[in-house]
XYZ file of C-alpha atoms in Angstrom:
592
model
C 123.323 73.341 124.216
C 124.279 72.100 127.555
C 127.715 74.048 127.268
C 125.779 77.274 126.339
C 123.624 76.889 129.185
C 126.581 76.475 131.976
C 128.224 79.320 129.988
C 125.131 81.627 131.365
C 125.158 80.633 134.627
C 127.886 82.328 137.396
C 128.012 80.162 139.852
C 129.320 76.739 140.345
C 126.950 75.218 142.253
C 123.663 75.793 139.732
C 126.594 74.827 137.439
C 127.082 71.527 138.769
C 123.308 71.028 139.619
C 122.352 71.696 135.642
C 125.217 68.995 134.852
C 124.043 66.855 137.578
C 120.676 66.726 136.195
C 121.721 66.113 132.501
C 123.920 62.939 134.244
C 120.821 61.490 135.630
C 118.476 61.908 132.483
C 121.234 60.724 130.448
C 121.983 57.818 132.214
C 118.202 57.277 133.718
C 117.141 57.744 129.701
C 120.073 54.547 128.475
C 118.657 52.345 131.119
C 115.223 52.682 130.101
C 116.249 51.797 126.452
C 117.821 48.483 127.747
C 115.257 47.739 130.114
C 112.415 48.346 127.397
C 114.524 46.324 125.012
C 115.196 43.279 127.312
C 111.118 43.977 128.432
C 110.232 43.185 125.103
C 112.534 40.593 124.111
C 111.378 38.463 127.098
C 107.854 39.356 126.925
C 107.362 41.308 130.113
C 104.451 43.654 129.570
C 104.271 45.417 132.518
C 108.282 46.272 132.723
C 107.898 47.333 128.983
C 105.144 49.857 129.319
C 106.758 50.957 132.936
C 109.912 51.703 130.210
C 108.046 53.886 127.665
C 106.174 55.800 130.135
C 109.080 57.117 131.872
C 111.401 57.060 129.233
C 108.731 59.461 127.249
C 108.700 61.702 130.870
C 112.765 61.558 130.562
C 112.826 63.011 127.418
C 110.899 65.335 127.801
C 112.749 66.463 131.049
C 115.719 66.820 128.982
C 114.466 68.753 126.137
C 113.102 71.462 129.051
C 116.521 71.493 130.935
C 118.180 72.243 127.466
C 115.786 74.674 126.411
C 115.818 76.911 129.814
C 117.672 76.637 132.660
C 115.283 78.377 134.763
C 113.049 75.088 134.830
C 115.841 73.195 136.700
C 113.997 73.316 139.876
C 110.940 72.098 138.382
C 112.651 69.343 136.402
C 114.393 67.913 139.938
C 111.316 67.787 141.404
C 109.696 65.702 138.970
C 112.538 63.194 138.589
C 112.674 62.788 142.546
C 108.602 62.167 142.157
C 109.537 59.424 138.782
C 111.984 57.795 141.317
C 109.411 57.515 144.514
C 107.236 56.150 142.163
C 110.104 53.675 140.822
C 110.588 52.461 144.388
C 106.813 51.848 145.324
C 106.166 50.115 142.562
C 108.958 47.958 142.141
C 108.462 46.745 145.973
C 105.009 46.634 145.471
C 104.391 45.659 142.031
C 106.974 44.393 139.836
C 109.609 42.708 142.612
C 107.338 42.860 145.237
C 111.214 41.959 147.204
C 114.113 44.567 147.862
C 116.431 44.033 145.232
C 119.469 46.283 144.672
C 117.714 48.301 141.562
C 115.831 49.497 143.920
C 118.340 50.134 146.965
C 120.335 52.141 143.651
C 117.123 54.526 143.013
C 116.675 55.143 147.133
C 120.475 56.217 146.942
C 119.864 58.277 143.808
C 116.705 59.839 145.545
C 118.440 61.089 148.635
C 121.739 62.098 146.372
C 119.302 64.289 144.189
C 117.045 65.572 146.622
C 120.002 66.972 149.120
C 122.153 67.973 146.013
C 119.823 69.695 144.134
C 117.211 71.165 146.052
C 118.989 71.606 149.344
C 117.897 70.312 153.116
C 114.639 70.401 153.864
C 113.808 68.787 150.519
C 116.006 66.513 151.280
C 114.808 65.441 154.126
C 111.375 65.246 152.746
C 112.088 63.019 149.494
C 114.549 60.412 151.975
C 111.907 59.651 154.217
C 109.680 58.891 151.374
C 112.417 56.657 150.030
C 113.105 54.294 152.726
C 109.335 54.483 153.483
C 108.459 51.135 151.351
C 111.834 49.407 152.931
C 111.083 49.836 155.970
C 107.529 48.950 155.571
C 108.249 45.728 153.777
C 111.347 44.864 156.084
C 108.537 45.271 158.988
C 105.622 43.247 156.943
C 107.271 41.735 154.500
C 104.567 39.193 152.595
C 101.477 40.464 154.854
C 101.235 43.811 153.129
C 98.353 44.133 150.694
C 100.469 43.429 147.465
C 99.112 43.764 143.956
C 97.559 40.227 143.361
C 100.166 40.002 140.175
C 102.896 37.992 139.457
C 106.675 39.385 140.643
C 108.222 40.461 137.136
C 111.761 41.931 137.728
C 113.655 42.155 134.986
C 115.633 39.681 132.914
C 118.945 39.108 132.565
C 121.444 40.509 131.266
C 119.513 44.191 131.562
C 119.257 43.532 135.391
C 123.411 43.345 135.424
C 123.955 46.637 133.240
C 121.399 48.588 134.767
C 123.273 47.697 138.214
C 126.376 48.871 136.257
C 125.137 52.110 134.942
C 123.515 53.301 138.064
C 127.225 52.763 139.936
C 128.921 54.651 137.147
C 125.594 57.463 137.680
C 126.729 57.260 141.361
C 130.415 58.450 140.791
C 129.950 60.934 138.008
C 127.330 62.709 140.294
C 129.612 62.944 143.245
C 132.224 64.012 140.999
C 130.594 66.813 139.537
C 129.803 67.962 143.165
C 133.111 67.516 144.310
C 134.368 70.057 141.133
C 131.653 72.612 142.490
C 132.863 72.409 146.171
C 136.700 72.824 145.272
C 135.527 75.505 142.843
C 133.666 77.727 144.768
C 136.048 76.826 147.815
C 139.008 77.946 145.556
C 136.431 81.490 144.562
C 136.107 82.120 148.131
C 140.093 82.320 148.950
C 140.433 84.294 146.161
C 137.141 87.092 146.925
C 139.356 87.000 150.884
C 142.513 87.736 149.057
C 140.617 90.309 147.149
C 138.850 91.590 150.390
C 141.924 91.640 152.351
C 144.105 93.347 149.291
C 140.909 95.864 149.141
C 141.136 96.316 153.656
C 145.205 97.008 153.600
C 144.490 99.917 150.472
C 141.335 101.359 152.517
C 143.869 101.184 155.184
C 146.381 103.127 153.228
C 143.849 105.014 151.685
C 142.428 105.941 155.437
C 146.550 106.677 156.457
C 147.330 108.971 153.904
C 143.506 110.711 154.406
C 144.704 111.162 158.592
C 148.718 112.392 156.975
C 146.730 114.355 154.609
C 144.519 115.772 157.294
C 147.393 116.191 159.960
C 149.557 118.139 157.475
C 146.844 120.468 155.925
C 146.224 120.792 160.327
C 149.667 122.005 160.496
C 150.004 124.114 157.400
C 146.520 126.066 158.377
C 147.423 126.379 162.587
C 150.495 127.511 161.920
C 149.524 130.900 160.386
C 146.131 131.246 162.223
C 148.734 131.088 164.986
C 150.479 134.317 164.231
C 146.835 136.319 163.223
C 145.241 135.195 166.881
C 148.235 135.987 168.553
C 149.302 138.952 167.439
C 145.460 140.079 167.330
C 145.491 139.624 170.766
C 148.358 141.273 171.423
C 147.380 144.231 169.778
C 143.951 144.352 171.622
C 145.652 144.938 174.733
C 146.704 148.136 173.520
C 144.725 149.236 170.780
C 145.258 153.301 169.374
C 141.908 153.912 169.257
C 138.364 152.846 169.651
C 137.823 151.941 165.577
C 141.296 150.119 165.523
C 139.740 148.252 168.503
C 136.746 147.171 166.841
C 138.331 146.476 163.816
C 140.609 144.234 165.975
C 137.688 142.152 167.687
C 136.093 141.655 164.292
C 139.333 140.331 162.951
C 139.935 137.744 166.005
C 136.192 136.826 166.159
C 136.733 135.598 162.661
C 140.048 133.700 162.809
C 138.446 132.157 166.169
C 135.925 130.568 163.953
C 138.767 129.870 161.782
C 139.855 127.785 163.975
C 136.955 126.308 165.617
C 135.696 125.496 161.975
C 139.274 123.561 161.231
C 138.774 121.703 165.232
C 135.388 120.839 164.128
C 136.327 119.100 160.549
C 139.443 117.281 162.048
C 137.767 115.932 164.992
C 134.781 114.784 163.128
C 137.452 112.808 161.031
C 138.683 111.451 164.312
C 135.454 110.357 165.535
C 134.231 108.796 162.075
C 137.521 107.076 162.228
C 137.344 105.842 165.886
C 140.625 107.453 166.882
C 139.118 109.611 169.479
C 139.611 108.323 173.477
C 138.042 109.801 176.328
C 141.323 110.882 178.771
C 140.788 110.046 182.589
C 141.360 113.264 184.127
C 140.402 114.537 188.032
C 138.359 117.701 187.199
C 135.701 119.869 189.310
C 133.194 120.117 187.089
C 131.456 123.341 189.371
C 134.880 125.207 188.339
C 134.942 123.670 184.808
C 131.705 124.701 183.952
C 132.128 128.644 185.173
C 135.435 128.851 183.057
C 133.541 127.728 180.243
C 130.865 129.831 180.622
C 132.833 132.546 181.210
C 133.963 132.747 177.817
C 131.095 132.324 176.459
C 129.178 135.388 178.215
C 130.892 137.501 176.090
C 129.507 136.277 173.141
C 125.838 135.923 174.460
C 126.511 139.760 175.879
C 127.073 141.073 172.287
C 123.622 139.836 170.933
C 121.947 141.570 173.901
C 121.149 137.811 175.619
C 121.559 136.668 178.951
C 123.833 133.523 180.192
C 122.115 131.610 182.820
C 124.722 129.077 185.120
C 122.668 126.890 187.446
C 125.018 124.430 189.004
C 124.071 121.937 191.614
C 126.099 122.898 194.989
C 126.873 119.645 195.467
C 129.301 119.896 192.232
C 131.620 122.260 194.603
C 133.051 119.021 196.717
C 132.586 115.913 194.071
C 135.537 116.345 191.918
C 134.938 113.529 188.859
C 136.899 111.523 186.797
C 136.191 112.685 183.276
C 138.034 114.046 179.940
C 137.392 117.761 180.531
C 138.606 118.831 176.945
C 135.371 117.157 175.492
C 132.751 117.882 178.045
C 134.149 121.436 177.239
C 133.684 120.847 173.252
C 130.325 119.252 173.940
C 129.008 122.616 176.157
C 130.531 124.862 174.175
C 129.169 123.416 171.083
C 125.163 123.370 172.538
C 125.856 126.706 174.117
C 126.979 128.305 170.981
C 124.495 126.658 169.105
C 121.891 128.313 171.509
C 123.315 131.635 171.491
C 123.796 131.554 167.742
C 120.240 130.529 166.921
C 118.548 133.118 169.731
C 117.602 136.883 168.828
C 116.148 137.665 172.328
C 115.863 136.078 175.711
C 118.333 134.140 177.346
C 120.291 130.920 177.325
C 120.775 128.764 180.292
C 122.888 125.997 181.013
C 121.788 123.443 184.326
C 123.914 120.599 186.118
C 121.642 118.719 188.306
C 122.957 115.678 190.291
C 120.243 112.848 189.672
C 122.068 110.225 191.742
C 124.971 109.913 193.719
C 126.681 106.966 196.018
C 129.947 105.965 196.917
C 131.981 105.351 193.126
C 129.776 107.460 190.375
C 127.733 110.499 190.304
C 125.050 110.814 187.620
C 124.240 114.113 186.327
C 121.960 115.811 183.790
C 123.113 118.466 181.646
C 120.571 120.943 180.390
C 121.098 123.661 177.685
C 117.719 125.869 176.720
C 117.209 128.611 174.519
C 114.742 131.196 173.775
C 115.412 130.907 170.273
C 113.863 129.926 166.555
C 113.009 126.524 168.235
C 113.211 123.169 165.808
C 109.996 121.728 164.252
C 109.038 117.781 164.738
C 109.976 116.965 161.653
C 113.958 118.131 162.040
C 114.464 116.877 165.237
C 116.532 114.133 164.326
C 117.728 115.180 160.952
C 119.881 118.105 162.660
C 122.104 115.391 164.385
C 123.246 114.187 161.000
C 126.498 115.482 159.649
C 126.444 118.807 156.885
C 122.871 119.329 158.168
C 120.585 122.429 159.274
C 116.744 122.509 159.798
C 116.129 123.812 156.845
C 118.586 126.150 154.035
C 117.376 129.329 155.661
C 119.039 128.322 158.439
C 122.155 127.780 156.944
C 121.653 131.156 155.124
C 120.644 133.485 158.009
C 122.807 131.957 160.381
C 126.102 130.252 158.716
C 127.785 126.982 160.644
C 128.977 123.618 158.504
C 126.058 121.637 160.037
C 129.051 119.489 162.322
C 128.068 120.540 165.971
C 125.523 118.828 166.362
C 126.611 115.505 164.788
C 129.988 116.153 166.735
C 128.065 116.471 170.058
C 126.423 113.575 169.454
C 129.132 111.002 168.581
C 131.139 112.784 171.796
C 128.423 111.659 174.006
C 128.517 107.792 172.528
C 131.802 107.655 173.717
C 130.360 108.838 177.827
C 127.787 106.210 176.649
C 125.141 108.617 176.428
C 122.726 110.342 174.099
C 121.371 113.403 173.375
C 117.513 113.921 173.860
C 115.991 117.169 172.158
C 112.886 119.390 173.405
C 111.771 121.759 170.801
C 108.996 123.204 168.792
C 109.206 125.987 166.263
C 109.036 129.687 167.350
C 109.538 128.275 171.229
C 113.034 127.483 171.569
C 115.062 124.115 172.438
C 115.969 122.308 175.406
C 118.710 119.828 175.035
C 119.324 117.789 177.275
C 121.574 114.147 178.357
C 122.764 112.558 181.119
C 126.399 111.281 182.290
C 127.446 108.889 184.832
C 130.785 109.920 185.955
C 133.623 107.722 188.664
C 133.895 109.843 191.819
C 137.505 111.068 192.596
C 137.966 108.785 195.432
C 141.333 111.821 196.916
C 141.694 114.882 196.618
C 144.209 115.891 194.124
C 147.482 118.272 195.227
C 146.337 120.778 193.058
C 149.667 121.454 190.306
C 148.046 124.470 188.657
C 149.155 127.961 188.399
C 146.904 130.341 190.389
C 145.770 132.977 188.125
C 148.277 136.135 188.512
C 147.026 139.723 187.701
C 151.183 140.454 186.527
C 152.813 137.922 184.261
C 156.152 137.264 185.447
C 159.170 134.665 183.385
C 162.003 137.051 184.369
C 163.856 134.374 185.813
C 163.274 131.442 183.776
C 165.689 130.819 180.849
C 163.893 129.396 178.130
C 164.904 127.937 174.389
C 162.329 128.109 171.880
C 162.711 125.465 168.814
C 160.581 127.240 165.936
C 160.844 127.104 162.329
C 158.377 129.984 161.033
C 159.424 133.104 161.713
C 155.870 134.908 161.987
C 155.069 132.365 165.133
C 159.015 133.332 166.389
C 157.711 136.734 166.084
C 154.669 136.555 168.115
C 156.283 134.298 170.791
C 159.091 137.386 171.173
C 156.641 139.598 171.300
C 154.031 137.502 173.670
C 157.393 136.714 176.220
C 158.302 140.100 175.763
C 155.089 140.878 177.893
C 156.389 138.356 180.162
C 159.562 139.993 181.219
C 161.104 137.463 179.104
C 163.615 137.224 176.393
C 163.590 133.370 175.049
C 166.423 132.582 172.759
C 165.667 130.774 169.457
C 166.476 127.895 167.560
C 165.278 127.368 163.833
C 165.293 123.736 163.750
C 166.201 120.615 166.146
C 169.574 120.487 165.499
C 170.593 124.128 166.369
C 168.297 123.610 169.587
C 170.990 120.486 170.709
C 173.963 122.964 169.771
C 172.300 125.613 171.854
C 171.478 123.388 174.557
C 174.555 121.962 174.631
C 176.740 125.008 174.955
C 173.971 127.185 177.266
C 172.106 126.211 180.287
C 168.041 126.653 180.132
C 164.942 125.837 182.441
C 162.720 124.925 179.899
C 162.493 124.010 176.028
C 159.290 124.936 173.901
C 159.675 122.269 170.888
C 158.061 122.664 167.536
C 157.497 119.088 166.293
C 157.669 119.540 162.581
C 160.907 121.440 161.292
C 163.664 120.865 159.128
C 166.803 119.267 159.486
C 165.828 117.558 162.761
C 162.512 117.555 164.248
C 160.985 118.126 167.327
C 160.409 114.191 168.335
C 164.077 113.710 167.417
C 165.526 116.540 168.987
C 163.921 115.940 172.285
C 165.211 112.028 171.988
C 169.186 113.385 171.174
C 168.338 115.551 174.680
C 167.211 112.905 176.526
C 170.043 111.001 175.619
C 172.780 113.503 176.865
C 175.274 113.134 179.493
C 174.621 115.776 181.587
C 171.454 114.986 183.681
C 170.651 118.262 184.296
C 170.515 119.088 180.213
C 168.663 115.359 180.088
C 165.705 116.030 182.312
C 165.005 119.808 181.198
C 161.750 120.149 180.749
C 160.282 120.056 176.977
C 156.529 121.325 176.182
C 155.536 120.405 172.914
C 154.397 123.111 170.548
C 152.190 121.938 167.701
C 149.472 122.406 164.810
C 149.893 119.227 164.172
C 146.463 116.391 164.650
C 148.391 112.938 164.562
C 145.918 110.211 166.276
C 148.733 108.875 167.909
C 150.334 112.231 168.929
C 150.107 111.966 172.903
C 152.201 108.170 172.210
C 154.866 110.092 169.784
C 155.268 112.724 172.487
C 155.693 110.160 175.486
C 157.546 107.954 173.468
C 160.106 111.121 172.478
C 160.215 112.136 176.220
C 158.434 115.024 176.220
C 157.020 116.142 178.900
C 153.890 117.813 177.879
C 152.381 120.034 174.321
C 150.005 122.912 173.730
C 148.292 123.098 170.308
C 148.678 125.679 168.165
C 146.923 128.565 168.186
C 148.260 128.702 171.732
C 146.322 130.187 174.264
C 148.785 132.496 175.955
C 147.000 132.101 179.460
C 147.183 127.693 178.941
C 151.009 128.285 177.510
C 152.409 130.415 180.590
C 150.593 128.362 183.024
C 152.485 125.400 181.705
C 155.946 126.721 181.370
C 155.287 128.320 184.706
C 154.046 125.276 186.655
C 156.666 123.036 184.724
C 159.510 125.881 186.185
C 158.447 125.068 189.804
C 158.146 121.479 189.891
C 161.862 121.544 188.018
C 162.939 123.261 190.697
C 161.661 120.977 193.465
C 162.035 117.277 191.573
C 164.201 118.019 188.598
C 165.008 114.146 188.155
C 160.974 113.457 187.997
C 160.718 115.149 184.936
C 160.386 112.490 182.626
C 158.087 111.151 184.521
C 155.507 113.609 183.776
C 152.166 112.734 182.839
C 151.052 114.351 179.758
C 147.798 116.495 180.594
């Protein structure tokens, strides 16, 4: 029975207290059959019936423990109360001394209580042990004793009972030393199970980010060629339906591509890869490029961008990461625009507080639109979720803006605050603290040109896939330029090698050699003119760790694919000049 009943019970501390408990009853129930028998055989009435009372109690404790283990509790209570009552009266009544019977049973009390029904019990149950000691170590014969004879038990009873409580002593430890080494040994093996289960979440969450950064680079790559060459073609369209047809056509791969950006940096941010850069930006001429752009889609739904910046923007230049303030903005401001039939959308920087190191700012987008009701307020900030499924039918989106916008701002340390009722439009709004830009940077940056002009740069294009080869030609072409090609890394060392070239666009993923490795072999050359050309990075790719890979390969800087043509020429071109004027500072480029 007792086996059957460990058998059902998982761990090995109720384990050990269900055998602990059988010990004591065990043991407790032999000693009250030789103290009853020497009782009687000696003639002592009192220590007799004493016996049979709690030998009857013992018993019965045992048949309960074996019958269901659920009663253990109960059962250790009730043998800690039979052992009090042990030590009073055997001080009191039957000894009316301190013998070591009775030191045994205060031992056995505190050993139970702790053991089997933990601390505070503990506690508890040991005062009330020593309690009588003490009393009669303080007192000693003045203490109203029982006016009855002291009766402590005959030998040789006395002697085995001493002997059976010592043996009680050591078995109990024992079976609480098995449970401790037991559940000790249980615990290294749940951490070797836990860290075994961490390194395959790890390699789980590796191949999910290789997965992620190779689907990146299979889908950029030909959204590449249809943005490109769409644009291309919309600077010269044959007529006004081809033209419209065009626009359609690029306003869909756009969202393409915004929809892929939005999906891989959510990834990013669930996966804490995403870091804020620390870059010197004016946020009054940030704000107006952004804009910009997005006038053009708030002019073909009839609505009216609003840009209220405060003028104090115009000489604070900040220290901020200007690619995600532009995500966040352009996120809430297509949001607005998306969700707003008539009206207007307007977009406010007001400084709240400046001094000497930061300037605090509040950022306001509001709408004239469909407005949010109370109760979605806070559900539309949750990942793959709209205010309601008419939303998502009348007005498309994956439901990630939002939640993207709002784990962007964690990282400024900031959250978004949301003022909105239905039918009366939205006003979101959120505040950022941003460092002051303590000098004023020597502007590097291209100013914009109305004529595109590469004529005299010599440039060497690494680039596998012939449809992005294509639309480079064609987009250099426009440039006054005619950039020579190399299919993989290796023919790009040849070329470089046996030609001389300002600058090297580098595809990082290609066969034979790739781009990292290519760029490493150039590095490496002898010629320190060939050694410090300068390299831009061309890429679909999403690696978290891409900006190390491209430091540690020695490029010098990378443009994602789909390239804006604009970002690419002002790059090559600004790269050109400062060749020209420092060519052994190359590698010493920052990565923007």
């Amino acid at each position: 029975s007792l086996k059957k009943l460990t058998l059902t019970e998982p761990g090995s501390f109720n384990k050990a207290k269900i055998n602990i408990l059988f010990t004591i009853l065990i043991f407790t129930l032999i000693k009250l059959l030789i103290a009853g028998y020497i009782s009687y055989i000696n003639d002592q009435t009192l220590q007799l019936y004493r016996a049979l009372v709690m030998f009857t109690i013992g018993v019965i404790l045992l048949k309960l423990l074996l019958f269901n283990k659920n009663y253990t509790h109960i059962i250790a209570q009730i043998i800690v109360w039979t052992g009090l009552l042990f030590i009073w009266s055997n001080v009191f009544i039957f000894t009316q001394d301190i013998n070591i019977i009775t030191l045994q049973s205060v031992f056995m009390i505190i050993l139970s209580s702790f053991y089997l029904l933990g601390a505070r019990y503990g506690i508890v149950y040991s005062l009330l042990s020593i309690s009588p000691l003490i009393l009669y170590l303080i007192k000693g014969n003045s203490l109203p004793i029982i006016t009855v004879e002291p009766d402590q038990l005959a030998s040789p009873g006395f002697e085995i009972i001493v002997v059976l409580s010592l043996i009680t002593f050591v078995i109990i430890h024992y079976l609480y030393h098995e449970a401790f080494k037991l559940n000790v040994a249980e615990k290294e093996l749940l951490n070797d199970q836990l860290k075994q289960a961490v390194e395959e979440a790890n390699l789980a969450a590796e191949s999910k980010s290789d997965f992620l950064s190779t689907m990146s680079h299979e889908l950029r790559t030909p959204l590449n060629s249809v943005i490109g060459m769409t644009e291309l073609m919309l600077d010269n369209p044959y007529n006004k339906e081809q033209a419209e047809n065009l626009k359609i056509l690029n306003f869909s791969a756009v969202n393409l591509h915004s929809l892929i950006n939005d999906i891989l940096d959510y990834n990013k941010l669930g996966a804490d890869k995403l870091n804020l850069e620390a870059i010197n930006v004016n946020l009054y001429q940030l704000m107006n490029d952004i804009c910009l752009g997005l006038r053009m889609k708030a002019k073909e739904k009839g609505l009216e961008l609003r840009l209220n910046i405060d003028e104090i923007l115009k000489e604070k230049p900040v220290i901020t990461d200007p690619t995600r303030i532009t995500q966040i903005i352009y996120n809430l401001v297509g949001n607005a625009i998306k969700f707003t039939n008539k009206g207007s959308v307007s977009v406010s920087l007001k400084v709240i507080k400046v001094d000497d190191d930061n300037l605090n700012i509040r950022f306001s987008i509001i709408d004239t639109g469909i407005g949010i009701s109370e109760d979605n307020q806070q559900s539309i900030f949750e990942p793959f979720t709209q205010a309601s499924t008419s939303t998502t039918r009348n007005f498309g989106g994956t439901g990630l803006g939002l939640a993207i916008v709002k784990r962007l701002l964690l990282l400024f340390n900031t959250t978004i605050h949301l003022e909105s009722a239905a039918g009366t439009g939205s006003n979101f709004f959120f505040n950022i603290s941003f460092p002051l830009q303590k000098e004023q940077p020597v502007s590097n940056s291209v100013a914009p040109e109305l004529n595109y002009d590469l004529e005299d740069i010599r440039v060497l294009v690494a680039e596998d896939n012939p449809m992005n080869r294509l639309l480079l030609k064609k987009v250099f072409f426009k440039w006054n330029n005619e950039p020579e090609f190399a299919e993989n890394g290796m023919e790009a060392v040849e070329k470089l090698k046996s030609h001389s070239y300002d600058i090297v666009l580098m595809d990082i993923h290609m066969p034979v050699m790739d781009g990292y490795e290519a760029t490493k072999v150039i590095r490496n050359m002898s010629d320190p003119e060939k050694a410090n050309i300068p390299v831009i990075a061309l890429t679909a790719s999403v690696s978290n760790n891409l900006r190390d890979k491209i430091r540690e390969a020695g490029m010098n800087d990378y443009v994602y694919k789909p390239f804006n043509s604009k970002e690419l020429y002002s790059k090559i071109k600004s790269m050109a000049l400062q060749s020209e004027k420092k060519p052994s500072e190359m590698l010493n480029t920052k990565v923007s």
